[in-house]
Short mmCIF file of C-alpha atoms in Angstrom, two decimals:
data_model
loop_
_atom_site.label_atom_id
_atom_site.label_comp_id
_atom_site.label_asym_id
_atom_site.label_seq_id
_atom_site.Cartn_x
_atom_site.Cartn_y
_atom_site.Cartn_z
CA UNK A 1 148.50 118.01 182.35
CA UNK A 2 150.73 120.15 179.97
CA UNK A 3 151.62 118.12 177.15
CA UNK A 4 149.04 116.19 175.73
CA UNK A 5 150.27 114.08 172.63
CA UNK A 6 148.44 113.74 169.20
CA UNK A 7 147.80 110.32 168.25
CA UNK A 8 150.65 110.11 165.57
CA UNK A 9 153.55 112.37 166.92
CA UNK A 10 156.72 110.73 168.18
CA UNK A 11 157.61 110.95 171.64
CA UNK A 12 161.75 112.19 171.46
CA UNK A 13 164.65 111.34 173.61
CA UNK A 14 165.09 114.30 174.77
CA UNK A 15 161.35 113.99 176.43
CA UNK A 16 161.50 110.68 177.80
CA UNK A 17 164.74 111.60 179.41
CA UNK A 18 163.47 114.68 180.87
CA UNK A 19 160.21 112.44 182.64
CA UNK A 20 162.96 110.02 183.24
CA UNK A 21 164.75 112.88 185.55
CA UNK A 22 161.75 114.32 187.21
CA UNK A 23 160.46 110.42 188.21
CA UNK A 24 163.96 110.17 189.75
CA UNK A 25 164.06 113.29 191.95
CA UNK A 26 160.70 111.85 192.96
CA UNK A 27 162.14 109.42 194.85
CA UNK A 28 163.29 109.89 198.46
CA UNK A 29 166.94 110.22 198.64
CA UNK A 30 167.45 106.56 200.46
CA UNK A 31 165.78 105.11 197.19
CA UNK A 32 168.23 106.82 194.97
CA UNK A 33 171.25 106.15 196.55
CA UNK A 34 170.45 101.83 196.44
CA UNK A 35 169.70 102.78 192.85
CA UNK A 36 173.71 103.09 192.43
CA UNK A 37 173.86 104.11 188.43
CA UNK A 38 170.47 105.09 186.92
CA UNK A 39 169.11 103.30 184.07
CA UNK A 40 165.27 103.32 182.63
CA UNK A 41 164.55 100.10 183.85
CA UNK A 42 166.24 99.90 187.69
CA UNK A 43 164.30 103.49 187.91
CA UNK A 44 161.26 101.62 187.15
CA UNK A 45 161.64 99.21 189.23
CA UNK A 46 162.30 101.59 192.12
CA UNK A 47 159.68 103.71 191.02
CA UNK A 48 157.29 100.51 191.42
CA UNK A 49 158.31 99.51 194.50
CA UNK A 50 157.95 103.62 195.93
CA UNK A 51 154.42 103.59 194.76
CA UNK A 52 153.65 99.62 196.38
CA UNK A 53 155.42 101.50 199.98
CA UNK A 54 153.28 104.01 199.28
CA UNK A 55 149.67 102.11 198.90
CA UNK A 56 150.68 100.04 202.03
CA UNK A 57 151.43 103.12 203.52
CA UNK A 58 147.79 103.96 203.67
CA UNK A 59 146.50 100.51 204.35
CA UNK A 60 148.46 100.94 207.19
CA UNK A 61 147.06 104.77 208.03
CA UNK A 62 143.89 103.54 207.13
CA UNK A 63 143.95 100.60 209.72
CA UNK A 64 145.80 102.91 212.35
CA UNK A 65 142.61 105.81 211.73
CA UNK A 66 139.80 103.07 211.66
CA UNK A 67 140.95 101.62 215.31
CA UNK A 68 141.20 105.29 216.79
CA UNK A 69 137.71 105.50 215.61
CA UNK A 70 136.51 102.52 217.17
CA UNK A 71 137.53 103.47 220.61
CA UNK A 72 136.38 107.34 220.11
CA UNK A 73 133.07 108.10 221.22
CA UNK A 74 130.52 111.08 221.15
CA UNK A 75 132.34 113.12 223.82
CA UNK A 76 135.63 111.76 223.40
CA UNK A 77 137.81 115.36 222.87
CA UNK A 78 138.99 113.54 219.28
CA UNK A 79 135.47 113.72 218.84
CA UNK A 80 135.29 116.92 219.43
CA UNK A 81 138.01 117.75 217.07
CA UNK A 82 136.47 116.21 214.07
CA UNK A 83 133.12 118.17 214.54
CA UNK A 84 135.17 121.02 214.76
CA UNK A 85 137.14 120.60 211.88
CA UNK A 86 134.21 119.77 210.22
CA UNK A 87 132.42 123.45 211.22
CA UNK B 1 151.95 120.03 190.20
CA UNK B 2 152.60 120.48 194.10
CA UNK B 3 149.64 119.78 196.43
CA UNK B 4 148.48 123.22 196.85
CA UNK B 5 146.97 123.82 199.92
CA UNK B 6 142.92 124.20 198.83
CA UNK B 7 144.44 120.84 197.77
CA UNK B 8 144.74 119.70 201.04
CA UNK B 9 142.16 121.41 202.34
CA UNK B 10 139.68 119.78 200.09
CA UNK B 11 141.54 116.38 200.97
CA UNK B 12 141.52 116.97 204.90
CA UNK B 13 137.52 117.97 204.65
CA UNK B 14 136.21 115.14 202.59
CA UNK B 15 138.75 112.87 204.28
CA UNK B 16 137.17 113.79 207.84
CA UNK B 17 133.15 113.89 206.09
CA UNK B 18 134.09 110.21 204.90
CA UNK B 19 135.60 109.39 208.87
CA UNK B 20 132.62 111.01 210.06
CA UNK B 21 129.74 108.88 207.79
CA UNK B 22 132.27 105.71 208.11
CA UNK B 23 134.22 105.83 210.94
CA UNK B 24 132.74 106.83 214.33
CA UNK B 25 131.53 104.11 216.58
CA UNK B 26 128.75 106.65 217.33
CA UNK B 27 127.34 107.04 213.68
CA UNK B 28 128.07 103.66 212.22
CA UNK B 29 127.49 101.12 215.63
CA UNK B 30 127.11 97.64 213.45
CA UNK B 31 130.48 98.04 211.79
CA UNK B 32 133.33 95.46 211.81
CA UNK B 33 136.74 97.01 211.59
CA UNK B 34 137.39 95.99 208.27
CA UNK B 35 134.29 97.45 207.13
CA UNK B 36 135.54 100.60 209.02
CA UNK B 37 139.05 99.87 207.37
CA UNK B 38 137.64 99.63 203.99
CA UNK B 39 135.73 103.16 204.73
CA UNK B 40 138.60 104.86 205.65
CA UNK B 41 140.66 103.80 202.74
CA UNK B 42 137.76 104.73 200.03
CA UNK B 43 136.84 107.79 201.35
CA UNK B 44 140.86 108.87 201.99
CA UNK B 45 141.23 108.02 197.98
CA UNK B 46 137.72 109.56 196.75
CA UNK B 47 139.20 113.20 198.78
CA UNK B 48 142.57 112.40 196.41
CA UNK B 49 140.78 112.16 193.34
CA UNK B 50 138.24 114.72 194.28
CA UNK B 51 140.46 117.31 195.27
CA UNK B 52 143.19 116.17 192.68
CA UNK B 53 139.71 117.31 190.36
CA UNK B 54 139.09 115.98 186.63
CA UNK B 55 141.99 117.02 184.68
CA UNK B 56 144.26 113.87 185.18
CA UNK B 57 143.75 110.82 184.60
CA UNK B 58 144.72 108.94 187.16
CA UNK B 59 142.01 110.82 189.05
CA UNK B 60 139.52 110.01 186.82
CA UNK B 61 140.13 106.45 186.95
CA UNK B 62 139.93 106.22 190.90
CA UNK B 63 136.61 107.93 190.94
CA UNK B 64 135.77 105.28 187.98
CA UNK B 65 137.13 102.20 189.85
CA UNK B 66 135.44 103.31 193.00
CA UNK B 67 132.31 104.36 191.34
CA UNK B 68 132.24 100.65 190.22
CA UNK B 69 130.65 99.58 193.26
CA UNK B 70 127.21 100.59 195.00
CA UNK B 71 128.47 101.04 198.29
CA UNK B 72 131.41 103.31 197.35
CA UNK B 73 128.76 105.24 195.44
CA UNK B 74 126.66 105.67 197.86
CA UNK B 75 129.89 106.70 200.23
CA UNK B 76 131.22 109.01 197.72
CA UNK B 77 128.06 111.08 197.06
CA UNK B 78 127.34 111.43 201.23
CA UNK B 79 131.57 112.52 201.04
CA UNK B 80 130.75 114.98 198.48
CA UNK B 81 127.48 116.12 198.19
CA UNK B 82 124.79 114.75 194.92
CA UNK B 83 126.41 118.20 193.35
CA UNK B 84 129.78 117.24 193.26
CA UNK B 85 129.66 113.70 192.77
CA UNK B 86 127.78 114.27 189.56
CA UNK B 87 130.21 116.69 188.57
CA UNK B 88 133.28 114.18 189.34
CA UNK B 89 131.30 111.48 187.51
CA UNK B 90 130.29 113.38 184.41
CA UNK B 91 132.43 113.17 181.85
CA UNK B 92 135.87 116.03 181.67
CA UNK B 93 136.61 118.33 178.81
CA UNK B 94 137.04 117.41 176.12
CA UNK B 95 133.80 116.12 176.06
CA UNK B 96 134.75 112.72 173.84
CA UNK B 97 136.90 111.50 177.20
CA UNK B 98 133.68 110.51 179.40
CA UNK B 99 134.72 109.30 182.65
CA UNK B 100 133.07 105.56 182.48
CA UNK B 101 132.25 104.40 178.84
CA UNK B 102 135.55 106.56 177.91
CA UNK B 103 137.87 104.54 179.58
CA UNK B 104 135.66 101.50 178.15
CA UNK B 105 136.36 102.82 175.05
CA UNK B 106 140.16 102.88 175.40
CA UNK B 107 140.32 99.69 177.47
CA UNK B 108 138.60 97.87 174.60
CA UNK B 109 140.95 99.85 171.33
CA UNK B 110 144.00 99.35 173.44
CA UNK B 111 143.06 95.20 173.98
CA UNK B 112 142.15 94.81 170.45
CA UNK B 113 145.59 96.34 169.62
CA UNK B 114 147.35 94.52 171.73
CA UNK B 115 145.39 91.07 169.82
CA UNK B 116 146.30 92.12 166.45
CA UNK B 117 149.63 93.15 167.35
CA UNK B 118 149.90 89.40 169.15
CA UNK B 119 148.58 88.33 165.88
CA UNK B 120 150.86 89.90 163.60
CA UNK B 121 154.36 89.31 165.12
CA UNK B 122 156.03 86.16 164.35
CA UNK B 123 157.52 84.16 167.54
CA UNK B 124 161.19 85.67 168.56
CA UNK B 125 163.81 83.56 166.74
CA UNK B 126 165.79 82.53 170.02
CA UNK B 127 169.18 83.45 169.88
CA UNK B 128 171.63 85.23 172.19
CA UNK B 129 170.41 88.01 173.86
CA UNK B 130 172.63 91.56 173.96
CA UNK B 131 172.40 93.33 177.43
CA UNK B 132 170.40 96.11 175.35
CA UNK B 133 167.79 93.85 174.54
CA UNK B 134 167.63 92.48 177.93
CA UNK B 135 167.40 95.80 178.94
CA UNK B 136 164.51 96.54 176.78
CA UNK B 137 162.60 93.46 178.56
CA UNK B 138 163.18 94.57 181.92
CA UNK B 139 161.92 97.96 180.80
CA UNK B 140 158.81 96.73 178.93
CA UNK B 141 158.20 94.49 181.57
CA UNK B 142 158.44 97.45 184.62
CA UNK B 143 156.44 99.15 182.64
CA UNK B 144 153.45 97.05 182.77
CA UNK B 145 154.21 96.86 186.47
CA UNK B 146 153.79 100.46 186.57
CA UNK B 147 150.59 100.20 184.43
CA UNK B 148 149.11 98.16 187.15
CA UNK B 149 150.01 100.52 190.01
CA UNK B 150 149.15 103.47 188.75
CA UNK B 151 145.04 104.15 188.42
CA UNK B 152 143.84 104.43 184.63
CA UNK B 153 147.47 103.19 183.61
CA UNK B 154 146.00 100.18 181.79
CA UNK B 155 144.12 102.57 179.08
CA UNK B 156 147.28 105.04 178.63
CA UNK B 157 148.50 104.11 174.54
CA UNK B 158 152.03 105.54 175.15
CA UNK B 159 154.73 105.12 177.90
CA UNK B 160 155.37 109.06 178.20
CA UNK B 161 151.81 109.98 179.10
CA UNK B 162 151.91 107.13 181.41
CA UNK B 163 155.32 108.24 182.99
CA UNK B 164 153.36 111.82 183.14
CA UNK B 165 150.95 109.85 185.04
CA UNK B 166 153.34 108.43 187.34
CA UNK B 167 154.43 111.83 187.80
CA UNK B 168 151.12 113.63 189.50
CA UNK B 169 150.06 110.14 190.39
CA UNK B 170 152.95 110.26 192.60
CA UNK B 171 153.31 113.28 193.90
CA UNK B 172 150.35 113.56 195.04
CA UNK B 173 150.02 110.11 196.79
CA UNK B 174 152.71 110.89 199.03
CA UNK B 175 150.56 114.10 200.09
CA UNK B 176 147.88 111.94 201.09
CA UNK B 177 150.21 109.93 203.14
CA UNK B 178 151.18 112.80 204.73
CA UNK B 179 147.43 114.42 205.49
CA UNK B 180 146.72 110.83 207.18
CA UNK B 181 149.58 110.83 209.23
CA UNK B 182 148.74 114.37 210.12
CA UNK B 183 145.13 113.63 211.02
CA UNK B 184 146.22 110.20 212.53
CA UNK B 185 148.72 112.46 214.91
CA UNK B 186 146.37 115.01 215.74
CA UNK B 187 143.51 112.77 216.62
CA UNK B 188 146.15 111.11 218.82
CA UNK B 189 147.31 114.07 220.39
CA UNK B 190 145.10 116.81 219.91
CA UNK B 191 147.12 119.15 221.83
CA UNK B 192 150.66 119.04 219.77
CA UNK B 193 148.49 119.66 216.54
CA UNK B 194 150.12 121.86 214.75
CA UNK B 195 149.96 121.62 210.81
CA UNK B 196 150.97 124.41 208.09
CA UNK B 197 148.81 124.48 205.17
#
């Protein structure tokens, strides 16, 4: 990370508003438009409910990848992909 | 940060190690799907944090939550080799942070704080609230929401290093949505693979 704070320095404005502008180009453009007028705490809220899509996201991969396994077998070609990925 | 590409790489390698030990019907027989499930998940966020490597915190945490339990252990070392997983494990520069009793450490200063500060404050007179310090509640409150989501968010002291958290944290969760989707697609149609690293 590049800026690592000392225990007693003060975080400014001017830095918190900068984070505040990166967290919000994070967000996909459909996410920022429903935001209408950014403030710090509807830009938290939005940035909460990205990350929550997000995780489910990958419960939902994660289910999706663990059924293709279960009907892949030995000489399945998928199979044969991962071993050769793998090499 | 972007996701470099050794980034995902590293992700896409350990991701398909962690299918391989986990996943196949061939290696694991006796598994239930959610067993499988649970594989797939742990060993898609061990490659994050692994690849991700030791110099952020969120990182760290992961490998520290997951570390928590035997079986992810024993799943994360087969993902990454006794080498590595030592080397995820042992504690990052500088050498005061250690990866397990460190965030102990913080959990328990940051807690006591929190008591004392509990302590100290006086009950809020109730009066009429001004939309600025509604404002600040909805932001202290989002904030601990954020805390929660993001891993190692708890022990952060300040709200910018957790925002710089967020950040990474972020950034590079979305590229391991986008490696499973890729590996979930290719797997599913092996012959329209076609991925840019």
């Amino acid at each position: 990370m590049s800026s690592r704070r000392s225990g007693g320095s003060r975080i400014t404005e001017e830095e918190i508003n900068e984070l505040i502008g990166k967290l919000q180009s994070l967000l996909p453009e459909s996410r920022r438009r429903s935001m209408g007028r950014a403030s710090a705490s509807k830009l938290l809220k939005e940035m909460c409910n990205y990350i929550k899509s997000l995780h489910r996201e990958v419960d939902d991969l994660s289910d999706r990848l663990s059924a293709l396994m279960s009907t892949m077998d030995r000489d399945s070609p998928q199979a044969e992909i991962i071993r050769n990925l793998l090499r | 940060m972007q996701p470099t590409a050794s980034f995902k790489l590293a992700f896409l390698r350990h991701m398909l190690a962690g299918i391989r030990l986990a996943g196949g019907v061939s290696s694991a027989p006796g598994m239930s799907v959610l067993e499988r499930k649970w594989a797939i998940k742990s060993a898609a966020d061990i490659a994050m944090a692994f690849a991700r490597g030791s110099r952020t915190g969120w990182s760290r945490a992961l490998v520290a939550d997951l570390s928590g339990q035997e079986r992810n252990r024993a799943l994360a070392r087969s993902i990454l080799g006794r080498e590595q997983f030592e080397r995820l494990s042992r504690p990052a520069h500088p050498p005061e942070c250690s990866l397990l009793s460190g965030s102990k450490k913080i959990l328990r200063r940051s807690s006591c704080r929190v008591r004392s500060r509990i302590r100290k404050r006086p009950p809020a007179p109730r009066r009429a609230t001004s939309a600025s310090l509604l404002a600040k509640r909805m932001v202290r409150k989002r904030t601990q929401v954020l805390r929660r989501l993001v891993p190692g968010g708890k022990a952060l002291e300040d709200d910018a290093s957790l925002l710089e958290e967020t950040l990474d944290y972020v950034v590079f969760l979305r590229a391991q949505v986008d490696l499973m989707q890729h590996l979930t697609n290719a797997l599913l149609e092996p012959s329209k693979c076609r991925y840019q690293y």
